Amino acid sequence: MAVEWVRLKLDLDAFDDARFEPYLRSCRQTGVEFTTMAAVGDTAEHRRALYDLNKTCAADIPERGEFYTYDEYVAQRVETPTFDPRGVVLALDGESWIGMATTSIQPEGHAFSEMTGLLASHRGKGISLAMKLLAIRFARSQDARLLRTIHHPANTAAIGMNRRLGFVDDGPHVSTV
Ligand SMILES: CC(C)(COP(=O)(O)OP(=O)(O)OC[C@H]1O[C@@H](n2cnc3c(N)ncnc32)[C@H](O)[C@@H]1OP(=O)(O)O)[C@@H](O)C(=O)NCCC(=O)NCCS
């Protein structure tokens, strides 16, 4: 059956950082901390932790299908020219990695939101908005002026999260079979 993928974009020049800063503050007040893969170290152990978190969260993406093996993940998602550990935002609850938001800078100059995910136990508290704010700050620090993403049309949570941040349609939906 054909899938009408939802393409979204955010104008980073117009994005109002201060509007979303309260989410970051309130998450920190509840004990959630934020860091990046660059800060904790892009080590084999941390790549495995990132993989585990990504795999768990991706299981809730509609029609995602089978996830990569660890070796496939490293080859296709980590050891790529656009992977940047500074663009891998992590949310931590104590020692536990509970959320991630990864952003790449594309050769064309725009940023691309690769994956945002939160363990189900921590959803509905604005943590994803706080992670995306940090992702947006990373994209802006790299002089990107546009942040793009694409979602399955049934992924109402992810589409809602991005529209909440101000993402708008990025051209017509792309149909695949
Ligand atoms: C998408 C995801 C990261 C949202 O995380 P979350 O922490 O629960 O989201 P938040 O609590 O920060 O909510 C942010 C906004 O998203 C929207 N939203 C969140 N969940 C929603 C849902 N189930 N339906 C509709 N909108 C939703 C709301 O607008 C919300 O803001 P508001 O409550 O102030 O109106 C989370 O559902 C997830 O990990 N899903 C599985 C992985 C995935 O599909 N990732 C996207 C593909 S890259």
mmCIF file with all atom_site columns, C-alpha atoms in Angstrom, residues 32-163:
data_model
loop_
_atom_site.group_PDB
_atom_site.id
_atom_site.type_symbol
_atom_site.label_atom_id
_atom_site.label_alt_id
_atom_site.label_comp_id
_atom_site.label_asym_id
_atom_site.label_entity_id
_atom_site.label_seq_id
_atom_site.pdbx_PDB_ins_code
_atom_site.Cartn_x
_atom_site.Cartn_y
_atom_site.Cartn_z
_atom_site.occupancy
_atom_site.B_iso_or_equiv
_atom_site.pdbx_formal_charge
_atom_site.auth_seq_id
_atom_site.auth_comp_id
_atom_site.auth_asym_id
_atom_site.auth_atom_id
_atom_site.pdbx_PDB_model_num
ATOM 1   C CA . VAL A 1 32  ? 16.544 14.916 33.813 1.00 0.00 ? 32  VAL A CA 1
ATOM 2   C CA . GLU A 1 33  ? 19.955 15.923 32.503 1.00 0.00 ? 33  GLU A CA 1
ATOM 3   C CA . PHE A 1 34  ? 21.036 16.591 28.944 1.00 0.00 ? 34  PHE A CA 1
ATOM 4   C CA . THR A 1 35  ? 24.350 15.949 27.287 1.00 0.00 ? 35  THR A CA 1
ATOM 5   C CA . THR A 1 36  ? 25.739 14.941 23.898 1.00 0.00 ? 36  THR A CA 1
ATOM 6   C CA . MET A 1 37  ? 27.631 11.991 22.504 1.00 0.00 ? 37  MET A CA 1
ATOM 7   C CA . ALA A 1 38  ? 30.591 14.333 22.023 1.00 0.00 ? 38  ALA A CA 1
ATOM 8   C CA . ALA A 1 39  ? 30.560 15.237 25.722 1.00 0.00 ? 39  ALA A CA 1
ATOM 9   C CA . VAL A 1 40  ? 30.258 11.670 27.030 1.00 0.00 ? 40  VAL A CA 1
ATOM 10  C CA . GLY A 1 41  ? 32.638 10.295 24.397 1.00 0.00 ? 41  GLY A CA 1
ATOM 11  C CA . ASP A 1 42  ? 31.975 8.563  21.079 1.00 0.00 ? 42  ASP A CA 1
ATOM 12  C CA . THR A 1 43  ? 33.219 5.213  22.398 1.00 0.00 ? 43  THR A CA 1
ATOM 13  C CA . ALA A 1 44  ? 32.251 1.642  21.521 1.00 0.00 ? 44  ALA A CA 1
ATOM 14  C CA . GLU A 1 45  ? 30.332 1.365  24.810 1.00 0.00 ? 45  GLU A CA 1
ATOM 15  C CA . HIS A 1 46  ? 28.367 4.550  24.124 1.00 0.00 ? 46  HIS A CA 1
ATOM 16  C CA . ARG A 1 47  ? 27.651 3.540  20.522 1.00 0.00 ? 47  ARG A CA 1
ATOM 17  C CA . ARG A 1 48  ? 26.113 0.350  21.879 1.00 0.00 ? 48  ARG A CA 1
ATOM 18  C CA . ALA A 1 49  ? 24.023 2.351  24.373 1.00 0.00 ? 49  ALA A CA 1
ATOM 19  C CA . LEU A 1 50  ? 22.871 4.666  21.575 1.00 0.00 ? 50  LEU A CA 1
ATOM 20  C CA . TYR A 1 51  ? 21.956 1.668  19.433 1.00 0.00 ? 51  TYR A CA 1
ATOM 21  C CA . ASP A 1 52  ? 19.963 0.057  22.244 1.00 0.00 ? 52  ASP A CA 1
ATOM 22  C CA . LEU A 1 53  ? 18.053 3.280  22.915 1.00 0.00 ? 53  LEU A CA 1
ATOM 23  C CA . ASN A 1 54  ? 17.412 3.946  19.236 1.00 0.00 ? 54  ASN A CA 1
ATOM 24  C CA . LYS A 1 55  ? 16.222 0.386  18.685 1.00 0.00 ? 55  LYS A CA 1
ATOM 25  C CA . THR A 1 56  ? 13.820 0.515  21.649 1.00 0.00 ? 56  THR A CA 1
ATOM 26  C CA . CYS A 1 57  ? 12.347 3.866  20.614 1.00 0.00 ? 57  CYS A CA 1
ATOM 27  C CA . ALA A 1 58  ? 12.171 2.955  16.925 1.00 0.00 ? 58  ALA A CA 1
ATOM 28  C CA . ALA A 1 59  ? 9.937  -0.007 17.771 1.00 0.00 ? 59  ALA A CA 1
ATOM 29  C CA . ASP A 1 60  ? 7.141  2.568  18.242 1.00 0.00 ? 60  ASP A CA 1
ATOM 30  C CA . ILE A 1 61  ? 7.555  4.133  14.791 1.00 0.00 ? 61  ILE A CA 1
ATOM 31  C CA . PRO A 1 62  ? 4.605  2.961  12.681 1.00 0.00 ? 62  PRO A CA 1
ATOM 32  C CA . GLU A 1 63  ? 5.613  0.361  10.082 1.00 0.00 ? 63  GLU A CA 1
ATOM 33  C CA . ARG A 1 64  ? 9.302  0.814  10.941 1.00 0.00 ? 64  ARG A CA 1
ATOM 34  C CA . GLY A 1 65  ? 9.983  -2.847 10.210 1.00 0.00 ? 65  GLY A CA 1
ATOM 35  C CA . GLU A 1 66  ? 13.006 -4.705 11.471 1.00 0.00 ? 66  GLU A CA 1
ATOM 36  C CA . PHE A 1 67  ? 15.714 -2.537 13.003 1.00 0.00 ? 67  PHE A CA 1
ATOM 37  C CA . TYR A 1 68  ? 19.364 -2.658 11.991 1.00 0.00 ? 68  TYR A CA 1
ATOM 38  C CA . THR A 1 69  ? 21.749 -5.125 13.570 1.00 0.00 ? 69  THR A CA 1
ATOM 39  C CA . TYR A 1 70  ? 24.389 -3.346 15.631 1.00 0.00 ? 70  TYR A CA 1
ATOM 40  C CA . ASP A 1 71  ? 26.977 -3.652 12.858 1.00 0.00 ? 71  ASP A CA 1
ATOM 41  C CA . GLU A 1 72  ? 24.527 -2.320 10.258 1.00 0.00 ? 72  GLU A CA 1
ATOM 42  C CA . TYR A 1 73  ? 23.648 0.578  12.562 1.00 0.00 ? 73  TYR A CA 1
ATOM 43  C CA . VAL A 1 74  ? 27.268 1.598  13.038 1.00 0.00 ? 74  VAL A CA 1
ATOM 44  C CA . ALA A 1 75  ? 27.982 1.316  9.304  1.00 0.00 ? 75  ALA A CA 1
ATOM 45  C CA . GLN A 1 76  ? 24.843 3.106  8.098  1.00 0.00 ? 76  GLN A CA 1
ATOM 46  C CA . ARG A 1 77  ? 24.062 5.575  10.894 1.00 0.00 ? 77  ARG A CA 1
ATOM 47  C CA . VAL A 1 78  ? 27.293 6.303  12.751 1.00 0.00 ? 78  VAL A CA 1
ATOM 48  C CA . GLU A 1 79  ? 30.289 5.855  10.490 1.00 0.00 ? 79  GLU A CA 1
ATOM 49  C CA . THR A 1 80  ? 28.871 8.191  7.862  1.00 0.00 ? 80  THR A CA 1
ATOM 50  C CA . PRO A 1 81  ? 30.200 11.567 6.694  1.00 0.00 ? 81  PRO A CA 1
ATOM 51  C CA . THR A 1 82  ? 27.255 13.442 8.236  1.00 0.00 ? 82  THR A CA 1
ATOM 52  C CA . PHE A 1 83  ? 27.307 11.817 11.698 1.00 0.00 ? 83  PHE A CA 1
ATOM 53  C CA . ASP A 1 84  ? 28.445 14.352 14.276 1.00 0.00 ? 84  ASP A CA 1
ATOM 54  C CA . PRO A 1 85  ? 28.602 13.351 17.985 1.00 0.00 ? 85  PRO A CA 1
ATOM 55  C CA . ARG A 1 86  ? 27.905 16.996 18.878 1.00 0.00 ? 86  ARG A CA 1
ATOM 56  C CA . GLY A 1 87  ? 24.571 16.577 17.109 1.00 0.00 ? 87  GLY A CA 1
ATOM 57  C CA . VAL A 1 88  ? 23.577 13.578 19.231 1.00 0.00 ? 88  VAL A CA 1
ATOM 58  C CA . VAL A 1 89  ? 21.608 14.995 22.165 1.00 0.00 ? 89  VAL A CA 1
ATOM 59  C CA . LEU A 1 90  ? 21.038 12.574 25.029 1.00 0.00 ? 90  LEU A CA 1
ATOM 60  C CA . ALA A 1 91  ? 18.571 12.790 27.914 1.00 0.00 ? 91  ALA A CA 1
ATOM 61  C CA . LEU A 1 92  ? 19.653 11.072 31.117 1.00 0.00 ? 92  LEU A CA 1
ATOM 62  C CA . ASP A 1 93  ? 17.723 10.021 34.190 1.00 0.00 ? 93  ASP A CA 1
ATOM 63  C CA . GLY A 1 94  ? 20.537 9.335  36.628 1.00 0.00 ? 94  GLY A CA 1
ATOM 64  C CA . GLU A 1 95  ? 22.819 6.858  34.856 1.00 0.00 ? 95  GLU A CA 1
ATOM 65  C CA . SER A 1 96  ? 20.107 5.737  32.426 1.00 0.00 ? 96  SER A CA 1
ATOM 66  C CA . TRP A 1 97  ? 19.901 6.992  28.869 1.00 0.00 ? 97  TRP A CA 1
ATOM 67  C CA . ILE A 1 98  ? 16.215 7.743  28.354 1.00 0.00 ? 98  ILE A CA 1
ATOM 68  C CA . GLY A 1 99  ? 16.095 9.893  25.214 1.00 0.00 ? 99  GLY A CA 1
ATOM 69  C CA . MET A 1 100 ? 17.956 10.913 22.091 1.00 0.00 ? 100 MET A CA 1
ATOM 70  C CA . ALA A 1 101 ? 17.672 13.515 19.344 1.00 0.00 ? 101 ALA A CA 1
ATOM 71  C CA . THR A 1 102 ? 20.129 13.214 16.478 1.00 0.00 ? 102 THR A CA 1
ATOM 72  C CA . THR A 1 103 ? 20.755 15.896 13.897 1.00 0.00 ? 103 THR A CA 1
ATOM 73  C CA . SER A 1 104 ? 23.023 15.900 10.870 1.00 0.00 ? 104 SER A CA 1
ATOM 74  C CA . ILE A 1 105 ? 24.200 18.763 8.705  1.00 0.00 ? 105 ILE A CA 1
ATOM 75  C CA . GLN A 1 106 ? 23.635 17.864 5.076  1.00 0.00 ? 106 GLN A CA 1
ATOM 76  C CA . PRO A 1 107 ? 26.019 18.758 2.219  1.00 0.00 ? 107 PRO A CA 1
ATOM 77  C CA . GLU A 1 108 ? 23.334 21.160 0.875  1.00 0.00 ? 108 GLU A CA 1
ATOM 78  C CA . GLY A 1 109 ? 23.662 23.155 4.117  1.00 0.00 ? 109 GLY A CA 1
ATOM 79  C CA . HIS A 1 110 ? 20.374 22.373 5.834  1.00 0.00 ? 110 HIS A CA 1
ATOM 80  C CA . ALA A 1 111 ? 20.098 20.311 9.000  1.00 0.00 ? 111 ALA A CA 1
ATOM 81  C CA . PHE A 1 112 ? 18.182 17.040 9.113  1.00 0.00 ? 112 PHE A CA 1
ATOM 82  C CA . SER A 1 113 ? 16.477 15.630 12.183 1.00 0.00 ? 113 SER A CA 1
ATOM 83  C CA . GLU A 1 114 ? 17.475 11.966 11.959 1.00 0.00 ? 114 GLU A CA 1
ATOM 84  C CA . MET A 1 115 ? 15.807 10.436 15.009 1.00 0.00 ? 115 MET A CA 1
ATOM 85  C CA . THR A 1 116 ? 14.083 11.693 18.107 1.00 0.00 ? 116 THR A CA 1
ATOM 86  C CA . GLY A 1 117 ? 13.041 9.102  20.631 1.00 0.00 ? 117 GLY A CA 1
ATOM 87  C CA . LEU A 1 118 ? 12.185 8.759  24.268 1.00 0.00 ? 118 LEU A CA 1
ATOM 88  C CA . LEU A 1 119 ? 11.589 5.644  26.348 1.00 0.00 ? 119 LEU A CA 1
ATOM 89  C CA . ALA A 1 120 ? 7.819  5.169  26.699 1.00 0.00 ? 120 ALA A CA 1
ATOM 90  C CA . SER A 1 121 ? 8.077  5.496  30.507 1.00 0.00 ? 121 SER A CA 1
ATOM 91  C CA . HIS A 1 122 ? 9.248  9.110  30.127 1.00 0.00 ? 122 HIS A CA 1
ATOM 92  C CA . ARG A 1 123 ? 6.906  10.413 27.427 1.00 0.00 ? 123 ARG A CA 1
ATOM 93  C CA . GLY A 1 124 ? 4.348  13.179 27.796 1.00 0.00 ? 124 GLY A CA 1
ATOM 94  C CA . LYS A 1 125 ? 6.538  15.431 29.960 1.00 0.00 ? 125 LYS A CA 1
ATOM 95  C CA . GLY A 1 126 ? 8.037  17.749 27.380 1.00 0.00 ? 126 GLY A CA 1
ATOM 96  C CA . ILE A 1 127 ? 11.428 16.004 27.362 1.00 0.00 ? 127 ILE A CA 1
ATOM 97  C CA . SER A 1 128 ? 11.363 15.675 23.588 1.00 0.00 ? 128 SER A CA 1
ATOM 98  C CA . LEU A 1 129 ? 10.813 19.435 23.236 1.00 0.00 ? 129 LEU A CA 1
ATOM 99  C CA . ALA A 1 130 ? 13.818 20.074 25.478 1.00 0.00 ? 130 ALA A CA 1
ATOM 100 C CA . MET A 1 131 ? 15.971 17.663 23.435 1.00 0.00 ? 131 MET A CA 1
ATOM 101 C CA . LYS A 1 132 ? 14.849 19.251 20.180 1.00 0.00 ? 132 LYS A CA 1
ATOM 102 C CA . LEU A 1 133 ? 15.643 22.708 21.504 1.00 0.00 ? 133 LEU A CA 1
ATOM 103 C CA . LEU A 1 134 ? 19.225 21.538 22.068 1.00 0.00 ? 134 LEU A CA 1
ATOM 104 C CA . ALA A 1 135 ? 19.222 19.916 18.617 1.00 0.00 ? 135 ALA A CA 1
ATOM 105 C CA . ILE A 1 136 ? 18.082 23.218 17.116 1.00 0.00 ? 136 ILE A CA 1
ATOM 106 C CA . ARG A 1 137 ? 20.857 25.040 18.956 1.00 0.00 ? 137 ARG A CA 1
ATOM 107 C CA . PHE A 1 138 ? 23.355 22.581 17.460 1.00 0.00 ? 138 PHE A CA 1
ATOM 108 C CA . ALA A 1 139 ? 21.943 23.124 13.950 1.00 0.00 ? 139 ALA A CA 1
ATOM 109 C CA . ARG A 1 140 ? 22.112 26.895 14.389 1.00 0.00 ? 140 ARG A CA 1
ATOM 110 C CA . SER A 1 141 ? 25.679 26.673 15.695 1.00 0.00 ? 141 SER A CA 1
ATOM 111 C CA . GLN A 1 142 ? 26.582 25.012 12.380 1.00 0.00 ? 142 GLN A CA 1
ATOM 112 C CA . ASP A 1 143 ? 24.982 27.906 10.457 1.00 0.00 ? 143 ASP A CA 1
ATOM 113 C CA . ALA A 1 144 ? 22.074 25.802 9.192  1.00 0.00 ? 144 ALA A CA 1
ATOM 114 C CA . ARG A 1 145 ? 19.017 27.926 8.417  1.00 0.00 ? 145 ARG A CA 1
ATOM 115 C CA . LEU A 1 146 ? 16.546 25.107 7.857  1.00 0.00 ? 146 LEU A CA 1
ATOM 116 C CA . LEU A 1 147 ? 15.851 21.905 9.798  1.00 0.00 ? 147 LEU A CA 1
ATOM 117 C CA . ARG A 1 148 ? 14.081 19.189 7.842  1.00 0.00 ? 148 ARG A CA 1
ATOM 118 C CA . THR A 1 149 ? 12.531 15.863 8.771  1.00 0.00 ? 149 THR A CA 1
ATOM 119 C CA . ILE A 1 150 ? 10.233 13.184 7.387  1.00 0.00 ? 150 ILE A CA 1
ATOM 120 C CA . HIS A 1 151 ? 7.660  11.015 9.145  1.00 0.00 ? 151 HIS A CA 1
ATOM 121 C CA . HIS A 1 152 ? 5.289  8.170  8.498  1.00 0.00 ? 152 HIS A CA 1
ATOM 122 C CA . PRO A 1 153 ? 1.787  9.733  8.354  1.00 0.00 ? 153 PRO A CA 1
ATOM 123 C CA . ALA A 1 154 ? 0.597  7.561  11.253 1.00 0.00 ? 154 ALA A CA 1
ATOM 124 C CA . ASN A 1 155 ? 3.327  8.877  13.559 1.00 0.00 ? 155 ASN A CA 1
ATOM 125 C CA . THR A 1 156 ? 1.028  11.414 15.185 1.00 0.00 ? 156 THR A CA 1
ATOM 126 C CA . ALA A 1 157 ? 3.260  11.900 18.247 1.00 0.00 ? 157 ALA A CA 1
ATOM 127 C CA . ALA A 1 158 ? 6.337  12.826 16.210 1.00 0.00 ? 158 ALA A CA 1
ATOM 128 C CA . ILE A 1 159 ? 4.387  15.012 13.782 1.00 0.00 ? 159 ILE A CA 1
ATOM 129 C CA . GLY A 1 160 ? 2.612  16.707 16.723 1.00 0.00 ? 160 GLY A CA 1
ATOM 130 C CA . MET A 1 161 ? 5.920  17.292 18.501 1.00 0.00 ? 161 MET A CA 1
ATOM 131 C CA . ASN A 1 162 ? 7.445  18.914 15.445 1.00 0.00 ? 162 ASN A CA 1
ATOM 132 C CA . ARG A 1 163 ? 4.397  21.049 14.642 1.00 0.00 ? 163 ARG A CA 1
#
